[in-house]
Coordinates of N, CA and C and ligand atoms in Angstrom, one line a residue:
X1 N 92.3 133.4 49.3 CA 91.5 133.6 47.9 C 91.2 132.1 47.4
X2 N 92.9 131.4 47.6 CA 92.5 129.9 47.4 C 93.5 129.2 48.5
X3 N 92.8 128.3 49.0 CA 93.1 127.2 49.8 C 93.1 125.6 49.8
X4 N 94.3 125.3 49.6 CA 94.0 123.9 48.8 C 94.8 123.2 50.3
X5 N 94.2 122.2 51.1 CA 94.2 121.2 51.5 C 93.9 119.8 51.7
X6 N 95.5 119.1 51.5 CA 96.0 118.2 51.7 C 95.6 117.2 50.3
X7 N 95.6 117.7 49.1 CA 95.1 117.4 47.7 C 96.4 116.3 47.5
X8 N 95.6 115.4 46.8 CA 96.0 114.4 46.3 C 95.9 113.8 45.3
X9 N 96.2 113.9 43.7 CA 95.7 113.6 42.4 C 96.9 112.6 41.7
X10 N 95.7 111.5 41.5 CA 96.6 110.6 40.7 C 95.6 109.9 39.3
X11 N 96.2 110.2 38.2 CA 95.8 109.4 37.5 C 95.6 108.3 36.8
X12 N 96.5 107.4 37.1 CA 96.6 106.2 37.2 C 96.9 105.5 38.6
X13 N 96.8 103.9 38.8 CA 97.2 103.4 40.2 C 98.3 103.6 40.0
X14 N 99.2 103.8 41.4 CA 100.5 103.4 41.4 C 101.7 104.6 41.2
X15 N 101.2 105.2 41.1 CA 101.5 107.2 40.3 C 100.7 108.3 40.6
X16 N 100.9 109.0 41.6 CA 100.7 110.3 41.6 C 100.8 111.0 41.3
X17 N 100.2 112.3 40.9 CA 100.8 113.7 39.5 C 100.5 114.7 40.8
X18 N 100.0 114.6 41.8 CA 100.3 115.2 43.0 C 99.7 114.5 44.6
X19 N 100.8 115.0 45.4 CA 101.0 114.1 46.3 C 101.1 115.1 47.8
X20 N 99.6 115.2 48.8 CA 99.2 116.2 49.7 C 100.1 117.4 49.5
X21 N 99.4 118.1 48.7 CA 99.3 119.6 48.6 C 98.9 120.5 49.5
X22 N 99.6 121.5 50.4 CA 98.7 122.1 51.0 C 99.1 123.5 50.6
X23 N 98.0 124.6 50.2 CA 98.7 125.7 50.0 C 98.1 127.1 49.9
X24 N 98.2 128.2 50.5 CA 97.3 129.0 50.6 C 98.0 130.2 49.8
X25 N 97.0 130.8 49.2 CA 97.1 132.1 48.3 C 96.1 133.0 48.6
X26 N 96.6 134.1 49.0 CA 95.7 135.3 49.6 C 95.6 135.8 48.2
X27 N 94.6 136.9 48.7 CA 94.0 137.5 47.4 C 94.6 138.6 47.1
X28 N 94.8 138.4 45.7 CA 95.8 139.9 45.5 C 97.3 139.7 45.0
X29 N 97.6 138.2 45.7 CA 98.6 138.0 45.2 C 99.2 137.1 44.0
X30 N 100.1 137.6 43.6 CA 101.0 136.7 42.2 C 101.5 135.8 42.6
X31 N 101.7 134.6 42.0 CA 102.6 133.5 42.5 C 102.8 132.4 41.3
X32 N 104.3 132.3 41.0 CA 104.3 131.6 39.9 C 105.0 129.8 40.9
X33 N 104.0 129.2 39.4 CA 103.9 127.7 39.7 C 105.3 127.0 38.8
X34 N 106.3 126.5 39.8 CA 107.2 126.2 39.0 C 107.9 124.7 39.3
X35 N 108.7 124.0 38.4 CA 109.1 122.5 38.7 C 109.3 122.2 37.1
X36 N 110.5 121.1 37.4 CA 110.4 120.8 36.1 C 109.3 119.9 35.5
X37 N 109.3 119.5 33.8 CA 108.4 118.9 33.6 C 107.7 117.2 34.1
X38 N 106.6 117.6 34.5 CA 105.7 116.3 35.2 C 105.8 116.6 36.6
X39 N 106.3 118.1 36.9 CA 106.3 118.1 38.7 C 104.9 117.9 38.7
X40 N 104.1 118.6 38.0 CA 102.4 118.2 38.6 C 101.6 119.7 38.6
X41 N 102.9 120.7 37.8 CA 101.7 122.0 37.6 C 100.5 122.3 37.2
X42 N 100.8 121.6 35.6 CA 99.6 121.6 35.2 C 98.1 120.7 35.9
X43 N 98.0 120.1 36.3 CA 97.8 119.5 36.8 C 96.7 120.4 38.3
X44 N 98.1 120.8 39.0 CA 97.4 121.6 40.2 C 96.1 122.4 39.5
X45 N 96.9 123.6 38.3 CA 95.9 124.0 37.7 C 94.6 123.3 37.1
X46 N 94.6 123.0 37.2 CA 93.1 122.3 36.4 C 92.5 121.8 37.1
X47 N 92.9 121.5 39.4 CA 92.6 121.2 40.0 C 92.0 122.1 40.8
X48 N 92.4 123.5 40.7 CA 92.2 125.0 40.8 C 90.7 125.7 39.7
X49 N 91.1 125.3 38.5 CA 89.9 125.5 37.8 C 88.5 124.3 37.5
X50 N 88.9 123.2 38.3 CA 87.5 122.0 38.3 C 87.8 121.5 37.0
X51 N 88.6 121.4 36.5 CA 88.7 120.5 35.0 C 89.2 119.3 35.5
X52 N 89.8 119.1 36.5 CA 89.7 117.6 37.2 C 89.5 117.8 38.4
X53 N 89.5 116.7 39.4 CA 88.8 116.6 40.7 C 89.9 116.0 41.8
X54 N 90.5 116.3 42.7 CA 91.2 115.9 43.2 C 90.6 114.4 44.1
X55 N 91.8 113.3 44.2 CA 90.8 112.3 44.9 C 91.2 112.5 45.9
X56 N 91.8 113.3 46.7 CA 91.2 113.1 48.1 C 92.0 115.1 48.6
X57 N 91.6 115.4 50.0 CA 92.0 116.7 50.1 C 90.7 118.0 49.3
X58 N 90.9 118.9 49.9 CA 90.0 120.0 49.8 C 90.6 121.5 49.0
X59 N 89.6 121.9 48.1 CA 90.2 123.6 47.5 C 89.1 124.2 47.6
X60 N 89.5 125.1 48.2 CA 88.4 126.4 48.3 C 88.8 127.7 47.3
X61 N 88.2 127.8 46.5 CA 88.2 129.4 46.2 C 87.4 130.8 46.3
X62 N 88.2 131.6 47.0 CA 86.9 132.7 47.8 C 86.1 131.9 48.8
X63 N 86.4 131.1 49.4 CA 86.0 130.7 50.4 C 85.0 129.7 50.0
X64 N 84.4 128.8 48.8 CA 83.6 127.9 48.1 C 84.5 127.0 47.9
X65 N 84.0 125.6 48.6 CA 84.4 124.6 48.1 C 84.2 123.6 46.8
X66 N 85.5 123.8 46.3 CA 85.2 123.4 44.8 C 84.5 121.9 45.1
X67 N 85.3 121.2 45.5 CA 85.6 119.6 45.8 C 83.9 119.2 46.2
X68 N 83.6 120.3 46.7 CA 82.0 119.5 47.3 C 81.3 120.3 46.2
X69 N 82.0 121.1 44.9 CA 79.9 121.5 44.1 C 79.8 120.3 43.1
X70 N 78.6 120.2 42.8 CA 78.0 119.2 41.8 C 78.8 120.0 40.3
X71 N 78.0 119.3 39.2 CA 78.3 119.7 37.9 C 77.6 121.1 37.7
X72 N 76.1 121.0 38.6 CA 75.7 122.6 38.3 C 76.3 123.8 38.7
X73 N 76.7 123.4 40.3 CA 77.2 124.7 40.7 C 78.5 125.0 40.0
X74 N 79.7 124.2 39.5 CA 80.6 124.5 39.0 C 81.0 125.6 38.3
X75 N 80.0 125.7 36.8 CA 80.4 126.9 36.3 C 80.2 128.1 36.9
X76 N 79.4 128.2 38.0 CA 79.2 129.2 38.2 C 80.4 129.9 39.4
X77 N 81.6 129.6 39.8 CA 83.0 129.7 40.3 C 83.4 130.0 39.2
X78 N 83.7 129.1 37.9 CA 84.6 129.0 36.9 C 84.5 130.1 36.1
X79 N 83.3 130.9 36.4 CA 83.0 132.3 35.3 C 83.2 132.9 36.2
X80 N 84.2 133.2 37.5 CA 84.5 134.0 38.0 C 86.5 134.0 37.6
X81 N 86.7 132.8 36.9 CA 88.3 132.7 36.9 C 88.7 133.1 35.5
X82 N 89.7 133.6 35.2 CA 89.8 133.1 33.9 C 91.2 132.5 33.6
X83 N 91.4 131.9 32.4 CA 92.1 130.7 32.3 C 93.3 131.0 30.9
X84 N 94.2 131.1 31.4 CA 95.4 130.8 29.9 C 95.9 130.2 29.4
X85 N 95.9 129.7 28.6 CA 97.0 128.4 28.4 C 97.8 128.7 26.9
X86 N 99.2 128.1 27.3 CA 100.6 128.0 26.5 C 99.7 128.2 24.8
X87 N 99.0 126.9 24.6 CA 98.3 127.1 23.1 C 97.3 127.8 22.9
X88 N 96.8 128.6 23.6 CA 95.9 130.2 23.5 C 94.2 129.7 23.7
X89 N 94.4 127.9 22.8 CA 93.0 127.4 22.7 C 91.8 128.4 22.3
X90 N 92.2 129.1 21.5 CA 90.6 130.1 21.0 C 90.2 129.6 20.0
X91 N 88.9 129.7 19.5 CA 88.2 129.2 18.8 C 88.4 129.7 17.6
X92 N 88.7 129.2 16.4 CA 89.7 129.3 15.3 C 88.8 129.8 13.7
X93 N 87.2 129.3 14.5 CA 86.4 129.8 13.1 C 85.6 130.6 14.1
X94 N 85.7 131.7 14.8 CA 85.0 132.8 15.3 C 86.2 133.8 14.9
X95 N 85.5 135.0 15.4 CA 86.5 135.8 15.5 C 87.1 136.7 16.6
X96 N 87.9 137.7 16.5 CA 88.4 137.8 17.7 C 87.4 138.2 18.7
X97 N 86.4 139.3 18.2 CA 85.6 139.9 19.3 C 84.7 138.7 19.6
X98 N 84.3 137.5 18.9 CA 83.0 136.5 19.6 C 84.1 136.2 20.5
X99 N 86.0 135.3 20.2 CA 86.1 135.0 21.0 C 86.2 135.4 22.3
X100 N 86.5 136.8 22.7 CA 86.3 137.4 23.8 C 84.7 137.6 24.7
X101 N 84.1 137.8 23.8 CA 82.7 137.8 24.0 C 81.9 136.8 24.5
X102 N 82.6 135.2 24.0 CA 81.8 134.5 24.2 C 81.1 134.1 25.8
X103 N 82.6 134.5 27.2 CA 82.4 134.2 28.4 C 81.4 134.9 29.0
X104 N 81.1 136.4 28.4 CA 80.0 137.1 28.9 C 78.7 136.7 28.6
X105 N 78.7 136.4 27.0 CA 77.6 135.6 26.5 C 77.2 135.1 27.5
X106 N 77.9 133.6 27.8 CA 77.6 132.5 28.6 C 76.6 133.0 29.9
X107 N 77.4 134.5 30.3 CA 76.7 135.2 31.8 C 75.4 135.8 31.4
X108 N 75.2 135.6 30.4 CA 73.6 136.5 29.7 C 73.5 137.7 29.9
X109 N 75.1 138.4 29.7 CA 74.9 139.5 29.4 C 74.0 140.2 28.7
X110 N 73.8 141.4 28.4 CA 73.1 142.4 27.4 C 74.2 142.7 26.5
X111 N 73.7 142.6 25.3 CA 74.4 143.0 24.2 C 75.6 144.0 23.9
X112 N 74.3 145.5 24.3 CA 75.7 146.6 24.8 C 76.5 146.4 25.6
X113 N 76.5 146.1 26.5 CA 77.2 145.7 27.9 C 78.3 145.0 27.2
X114 N 78.0 143.8 26.9 CA 79.0 143.0 25.9 C 79.6 143.6 25.0
X115 N 79.3 144.5 24.2 CA 80.2 145.2 23.5 C 81.3 146.0 24.1
X116 N 81.1 146.8 24.4 CA 81.7 147.8 25.4 C 82.4 147.1 26.1
X117 N 82.6 146.0 27.0 CA 83.2 145.7 27.8 C 84.5 144.7 26.5
X118 N 84.0 144.1 25.7 CA 85.2 143.4 24.8 C 85.6 144.3 24.1
X119 N 85.0 145.9 23.5 CA 85.9 146.5 23.2 C 87.1 146.8 24.5
X120 N 86.7 147.1 25.4 CA 87.5 147.9 26.7 C 88.5 146.7 26.7
X121 N 88.1 145.2 26.9 CA 89.6 144.3 27.1 C 90.2 144.3 25.8
X122 N 89.8 144.3 24.7 CA 90.7 144.3 23.1 C 91.7 145.6 23.0
X123 N 91.1 146.6 23.9 CA 92.1 147.5 23.7 C 93.0 148.1 24.6
X124 N 92.9 146.9 26.3 CA 93.1 146.9 27.3 C 95.3 146.0 27.0
X125 N 94.7 145.1 25.7 CA 95.5 144.5 25.0 C 96.2 144.8 23.7
X126 N 95.8 145.7 23.6 CA 96.0 146.8 22.5 C 95.6 145.9 21.0
X127 N 94.5 145.6 21.0 CA 94.5 144.9 19.6 C 92.9 144.8 19.1
X128 N 92.6 146.2 19.3 CA 91.3 146.5 19.3 C 90.6 147.1 17.6
X129 N 91.7 147.0 17.2 CA 91.8 147.2 15.7 C 91.7 145.7 15.0
X130 N 91.9 144.6 15.6 CA 91.8 143.3 15.2 C 90.1 142.8 15.5
X131 N 89.5 143.4 16.2 CA 88.1 142.6 16.4 C 87.5 141.7 15.4
X132 N 87.7 142.5 14.1 CA 87.0 141.0 13.4 C 88.0 140.0 11.8
X133 N 89.0 139.7 12.7 CA 90.1 139.1 12.6 C 89.6 137.5 12.9
X134 N 90.1 136.6 12.3 CA 90.0 135.4 13.2 C 91.1 134.9 13.5
X135 N 91.2 134.5 14.5 CA 92.7 133.5 15.4 C 93.6 133.5 14.3
X136 N 93.6 132.5 13.5 CA 94.7 132.2 12.5 C 95.3 133.7 11.8
X137 N 94.8 134.3 11.4 CA 95.1 135.5 11.0 C 95.9 136.8 12.0
X138 N 96.5 136.2 13.1 CA 97.1 137.5 14.0 C 98.3 136.0 14.3
X139 N 99.4 136.8 15.0 CA 100.7 136.2 14.7 C 100.1 135.1 16.4
X140 N 101.7 134.2 16.4 CA 101.2 133.7 18.3 C 101.1 134.9 19.3
X141 N 101.8 136.2 19.4 CA 101.8 136.9 20.1 C 100.4 137.6 20.5
X142 N 99.8 137.7 19.6 CA 98.6 138.3 19.1 C 97.3 137.6 19.4
X143 N 97.6 135.8 19.1 CA 96.5 135.6 19.5 C 96.7 135.1 21.1
X144 N 98.1 135.1 21.7 CA 98.0 135.1 23.1 C 97.2 136.3 23.9
X145 N 97.3 137.7 23.4 CA 97.1 139.0 24.0 C 95.7 138.2 23.5
X146 N 94.8 137.8 22.6 CA 93.0 137.8 22.3 C 93.3 136.9 23.7
X147 N 93.5 135.8 23.5 CA 93.4 134.5 25.1 C 93.4 135.5 26.2
X148 N 94.1 136.6 26.4 CA 94.3 137.2 27.6 C 92.8 138.2 27.8
X149 N 92.4 138.5 26.8 CA 91.6 139.7 27.1 C 90.7 138.7 27.2
X150 N 90.1 137.8 26.9 CA 89.2 136.8 27.3 C 89.5 136.4 28.3
X151 N 90.2 136.1 29.1 CA 90.5 136.0 30.3 C 90.0 137.0 31.5
X152 N 90.2 138.3 30.8 CA 90.2 139.1 31.5 C 89.3 140.1 31.4
X153 N 88.1 139.8 30.1 CA 87.3 140.6 30.3 C 85.8 140.4 31.3
X154 N 86.3 138.9 32.0 CA 85.5 139.1 33.3 C 85.4 139.4 34.4
X155 N 86.7 140.2 34.4 CA 87.4 140.9 35.6 C 87.3 139.5 36.9
X156 N 88.2 138.6 36.2 CA 88.2 137.5 37.6 C 88.5 137.7 38.4
X157 N 88.7 137.3 39.2 CA 88.7 136.8 40.9 C 89.9 136.6 40.7
X158 N 90.5 135.7 40.1 CA 92.1 134.4 40.1 C 91.6 134.6 38.6
X159 N 93.3 134.5 38.0 CA 93.6 134.6 36.7 C 94.5 133.0 36.7
X160 N 94.4 132.0 36.5 CA 95.5 130.9 35.9 C 95.9 131.0 34.4
X161 N 96.8 130.5 34.9 CA 97.6 130.3 33.2 C 98.5 129.5 33.2
X162 N 98.6 128.3 32.4 CA 99.6 127.4 32.4 C 100.6 127.5 31.5
X163 N 101.5 128.0 31.5 CA 102.7 128.1 30.7 C 102.6 129.2 29.8
X164 N 102.0 130.3 30.0 CA 101.5 131.5 29.0 C 102.9 132.2 28.0
X165 N 103.5 132.1 28.4 CA 104.6 132.6 27.4 C 105.3 131.6 26.6
X166 N 104.8 130.0 26.9 CA 105.8 128.7 26.4 C 106.1 129.1 24.6
X167 N 105.2 129.9 24.0 CA 105.2 129.8 22.6 C 105.5 131.2 22.7
X168 N 106.0 132.0 23.1 CA 106.1 133.2 22.8 C 107.9 133.6 23.0
X169 N 107.9 135.1 21.9 CA 109.1 135.0 22.2 C 109.4 136.1 23.0
X170 N 110.7 136.3 23.3 CA 110.9 136.9 24.7 C 110.4 138.2 24.7
X171 N 110.2 138.9 23.8 CA 109.4 140.3 23.7 C 108.1 140.6 23.8
X172 N 107.8 139.2 23.3 CA 106.4 138.8 23.0 C 105.9 138.3 25.0
X173 N 106.8 138.1 25.3 CA 106.7 137.6 26.9 C 106.8 138.8 27.5
X174 N 107.6 139.7 27.6 CA 107.5 140.9 28.3 C 106.2 141.6 28.2
X175 N 105.6 141.6 27.0 CA 104.6 142.1 26.9 C 103.4 141.4 27.6
X176 N 103.5 139.9 27.6 CA 102.5 139.5 28.6 C 102.5 139.9 29.7
X177 N 103.9 140.1 30.3 CA 104.0 140.0 31.6 C 103.2 141.2 32.3
X178 N 103.5 142.3 31.4 CA 102.9 143.9 31.7 C 101.4 143.8 31.4
X179 N 101.0 142.8 30.6 CA 99.4 142.6 31.5 C 98.8 141.7 32.3
X180 N 99.8 140.8 32.5 CA 99.5 140.1 33.7 C 99.9 140.8 35.2
X181 N 100.3 141.8 35.0 CA 100.8 142.8 36.3 C 99.5 143.5 36.8
X182 N 99.1 143.7 35.2 CA 98.2 144.6 35.2 C 96.7 144.3 36.0
X183 N 96.8 143.2 35.4 CA 95.2 142.4 36.2 C 95.5 142.2 37.8
X184 N 97.0 141.8 38.2 CA 97.2 141.7 39.2 C 96.7 143.2 40.2
X185 N 97.7 144.2 39.3 CA 97.2 145.4 40.2 C 95.9 146.2 40.2
X186 N 94.9 145.3 39.5 CA 93.6 145.7 39.2 C 92.2 144.7 40.3
X187 N 92.9 143.8 40.6 CA 92.4 143.0 41.5 C 92.8 141.3 41.8
X188 N 92.7 141.2 40.5 CA 93.0 139.8 40.2 C 94.0 139.2 41.2
X189 N 94.1 137.6 41.9 CA 94.8 136.8 42.3 C 95.6 136.3 41.0
X190 N 96.6 136.1 40.7 CA 97.4 135.8 39.6 C 98.3 134.1 40.1
X191 N 97.8 133.1 39.4 CA 98.9 132.1 39.5 C 99.3 131.7 38.8
X192 N 100.5 131.4 38.4 CA 101.3 131.5 36.6 C 101.9 130.1 36.8
X193 N 101.3 129.0 36.0 CA 102.9 127.9 35.7 C 104.0 128.2 35.0
X194 N 105.2 128.2 35.3 CA 106.5 128.9 34.2 C 107.6 128.0 34.5
X195 N 108.4 127.4 33.4 CA 109.5 127.1 34.0 C 110.5 128.4 33.4
X196 N 109.9 129.4 33.5 CA 111.4 129.9 32.6 C 112.0 131.4 33.7
X197 N 112.7 130.4 34.4 CA 113.7 131.6 35.2 C 114.0 132.6 35.1
X198 N 114.2 133.2 34.1 CA 115.0 134.2 33.5 C 113.7 135.4 33.6
X199 N 112.3 134.8 33.2 CA 111.0 135.5 33.7 C 111.1 136.1 35.1
X200 N 111.1 134.8 36.0 CA 110.7 135.1 37.4 C 111.5 136.0 38.1
X201 N 113.0 135.8 37.3 CA 114.6 137.1 37.8 C 113.7 138.3 37.7
X202 N 113.4 138.8 36.2 CA 113.0 140.2 35.9 C 111.3 140.4 36.3
X203 N 110.8 139.4 36.8 CA 109.3 140.0 37.7 C 109.4 138.9 38.9
X204 N 110.1 139.3 40.0 CA 109.9 138.5 41.0 C 108.5 138.6 41.9
X205 N 108.3 137.6 42.1 CA 107.0 137.3 43.0 C 107.1 136.4 44.0
X206 N 106.3 135.6 44.3 CA 106.2 134.4 45.3 C 106.7 133.4 44.5
X207 N 107.0 132.3 44.9 CA 107.4 131.2 43.6 C 107.4 129.8 44.7
X208 N 106.3 129.2 44.1 CA 106.1 128.1 44.7 C 106.3 126.8 43.5
X209 N 107.2 125.9 44.1 CA 108.0 124.7 43.5 C 107.7 123.4 43.9
X210 N 107.7 122.7 42.6 CA 107.2 121.4 42.8 C 107.9 120.5 42.6
X211 N 107.8 119.1 42.5 CA 108.8 118.0 42.3 C 108.2 117.4 42.7
X212 N 108.0 116.2 41.4 CA 107.0 114.8 41.8 C 105.9 115.1 42.4
X213 N 105.0 115.8 42.3 CA 104.1 116.5 42.9 C 103.8 116.5 44.4
X214 N 105.2 116.9 44.4 CA 105.3 117.6 46.2 C 105.2 119.2 46.1
X215 N 104.7 120.0 47.1 CA 105.8 121.3 46.9 C 107.0 121.3 47.6
X216 N 108.1 121.6 47.1 CA 109.6 121.4 47.8 C 110.1 122.6 48.3
X217 N 109.4 123.4 47.3 CA 110.2 125.2 48.0 C 108.7 125.8 48.1
X218 N 108.8 127.2 48.9 CA 107.9 127.9 48.6 C 108.2 129.6 49.5
X219 N 109.0 130.2 48.3 CA 109.8 131.6 48.7 C 109.0 133.1 48.8
X220 N 108.4 133.3 49.3 CA 107.9 134.5 49.6 C 109.1 135.7 49.0
X221 N 108.3 136.3 48.1 CA 109.4 138.1 48.3 C 109.1 139.3 49.0
Ligands
ADP1 P1 103.5 119.8 34.8 O1 102.6 120.4 34.3 O2 104.6 120.2 35.8 O3 104.6 119.7 33.5 P2 101.3 117.9 35.1 O4 100.6 117.8 35.5 O5 101.3 117.8 33.5 O6 103.1 118.3 35.0 O7 101.7 116.2 35.3 C1 102.1 115.6 36.5 C2 102.4 114.0 36.2 O8 101.0 113.5 35.8 C3 103.3 113.1 35.0 O9 103.6 112.3 35.5 C4 101.7 113.7 34.0 O10 102.8 112.4 33.3 C5 101.0 112.8 34.5 N1 99.3 113.1 34.0 C6 99.2 114.6 33.8 N2 98.3 114.8 32.8 C7 97.7 112.9 32.9 C8 96.6 112.6 31.9 N3 95.3 112.6 31.7 N4 96.6 111.2 32.4 C9 97.6 109.8 33.2 N5 98.8 111.4 33.8 C10 99.0 112.0 33.5
ADP2 P1 102.3 120.6 30.0 O1 104.0 120.0 30.3 O2 103.1 122.2 29.5 O3 101.3 120.8 31.1 P2 102.3 118.5 29.2 O4 102.5 118.4 27.9 O5 102.5 117.6 30.3 O6 101.7 119.7 28.8 O7 100.6 117.7 28.6 C1 99.4 118.3 27.6 C2 98.3 117.3 28.0 O8 98.8 115.7 28.0 C3 97.7 117.8 29.8 O9 96.2 117.8 29.0 C4 98.0 116.5 30.5 O10 96.9 116.4 31.4 C5 98.5 115.4 29.2 N1 98.9 114.5 29.9 C6 100.3 114.5 30.3 N2 100.6 113.6 30.4 C7 100.0 112.4 30.0 C8 99.8 111.1 30.1 N3 101.0 110.2 31.0 N4 98.6 110.1 30.2 C9 97.7 110.8 29.7 N5 97.8 112.4 29.2 C10 98.8 113.3 29.8

């Protein structure tokens, strides 16, 4: 599902955020990206959703070469990805419903279909009763669940998450993990950056460890 070949990324001369990364992630896998702050986790995720481009190397998602895509093609593959951030990145002026509906509107779906899918996605995260609220009226955990609903409403082939539990308390973290496991069980390949060792211990999956822009460990369970 994800193939990364000899990828290098540097933001500035003389320092590299990623150095010769090679990685294959199969369809349906659940993979943690771990490593200390500055190791390159966010950068790798950004390259996987096309938020940044590598200086060298190739990235394929579902057999399509991201690195060769132009600005017109990239949005097509991006629409099939779900992305969850540590700081949620919800649009505060829009309701919960509108935040989740946005990805489907961009796809040009019919209004009836959008309503049905948004409702189902919010029900999946237990927030169908809050669809008319705005993000700032919700707790942090609820906001993150809205962000997860937004990511999952498109039935993503790949779910990418950058420290999604970083701002959550332990109990809310477990709820979020159940949602990720559910998405994974329904077929989404999951790549989640985290430095939460306890989380990895409780939900053991493949762990790819980065250090200083290199893969230093890759342990399958
Ligand atoms: P992590 O997510 O593991 O904390 P990052 O991918 O954010 O690591 O960062 C990897 C390295 O790249 C760090 O040295 C960081 O300072 C640098 N970096 C990340 N983003 C940028 C940027 N936009 N501009 C310059 N340097 C960056
Ligand atoms: P995280 O460690 O959670 O990935 P950071 O706090 O390292 O997040 O980075 C937050 C944002 O700042 C990211 O968009 C990253 O690309 C950017 N960034 C990180 N390091 C640098 C840097 N040295 N110079 C400029 N931007 C950076």
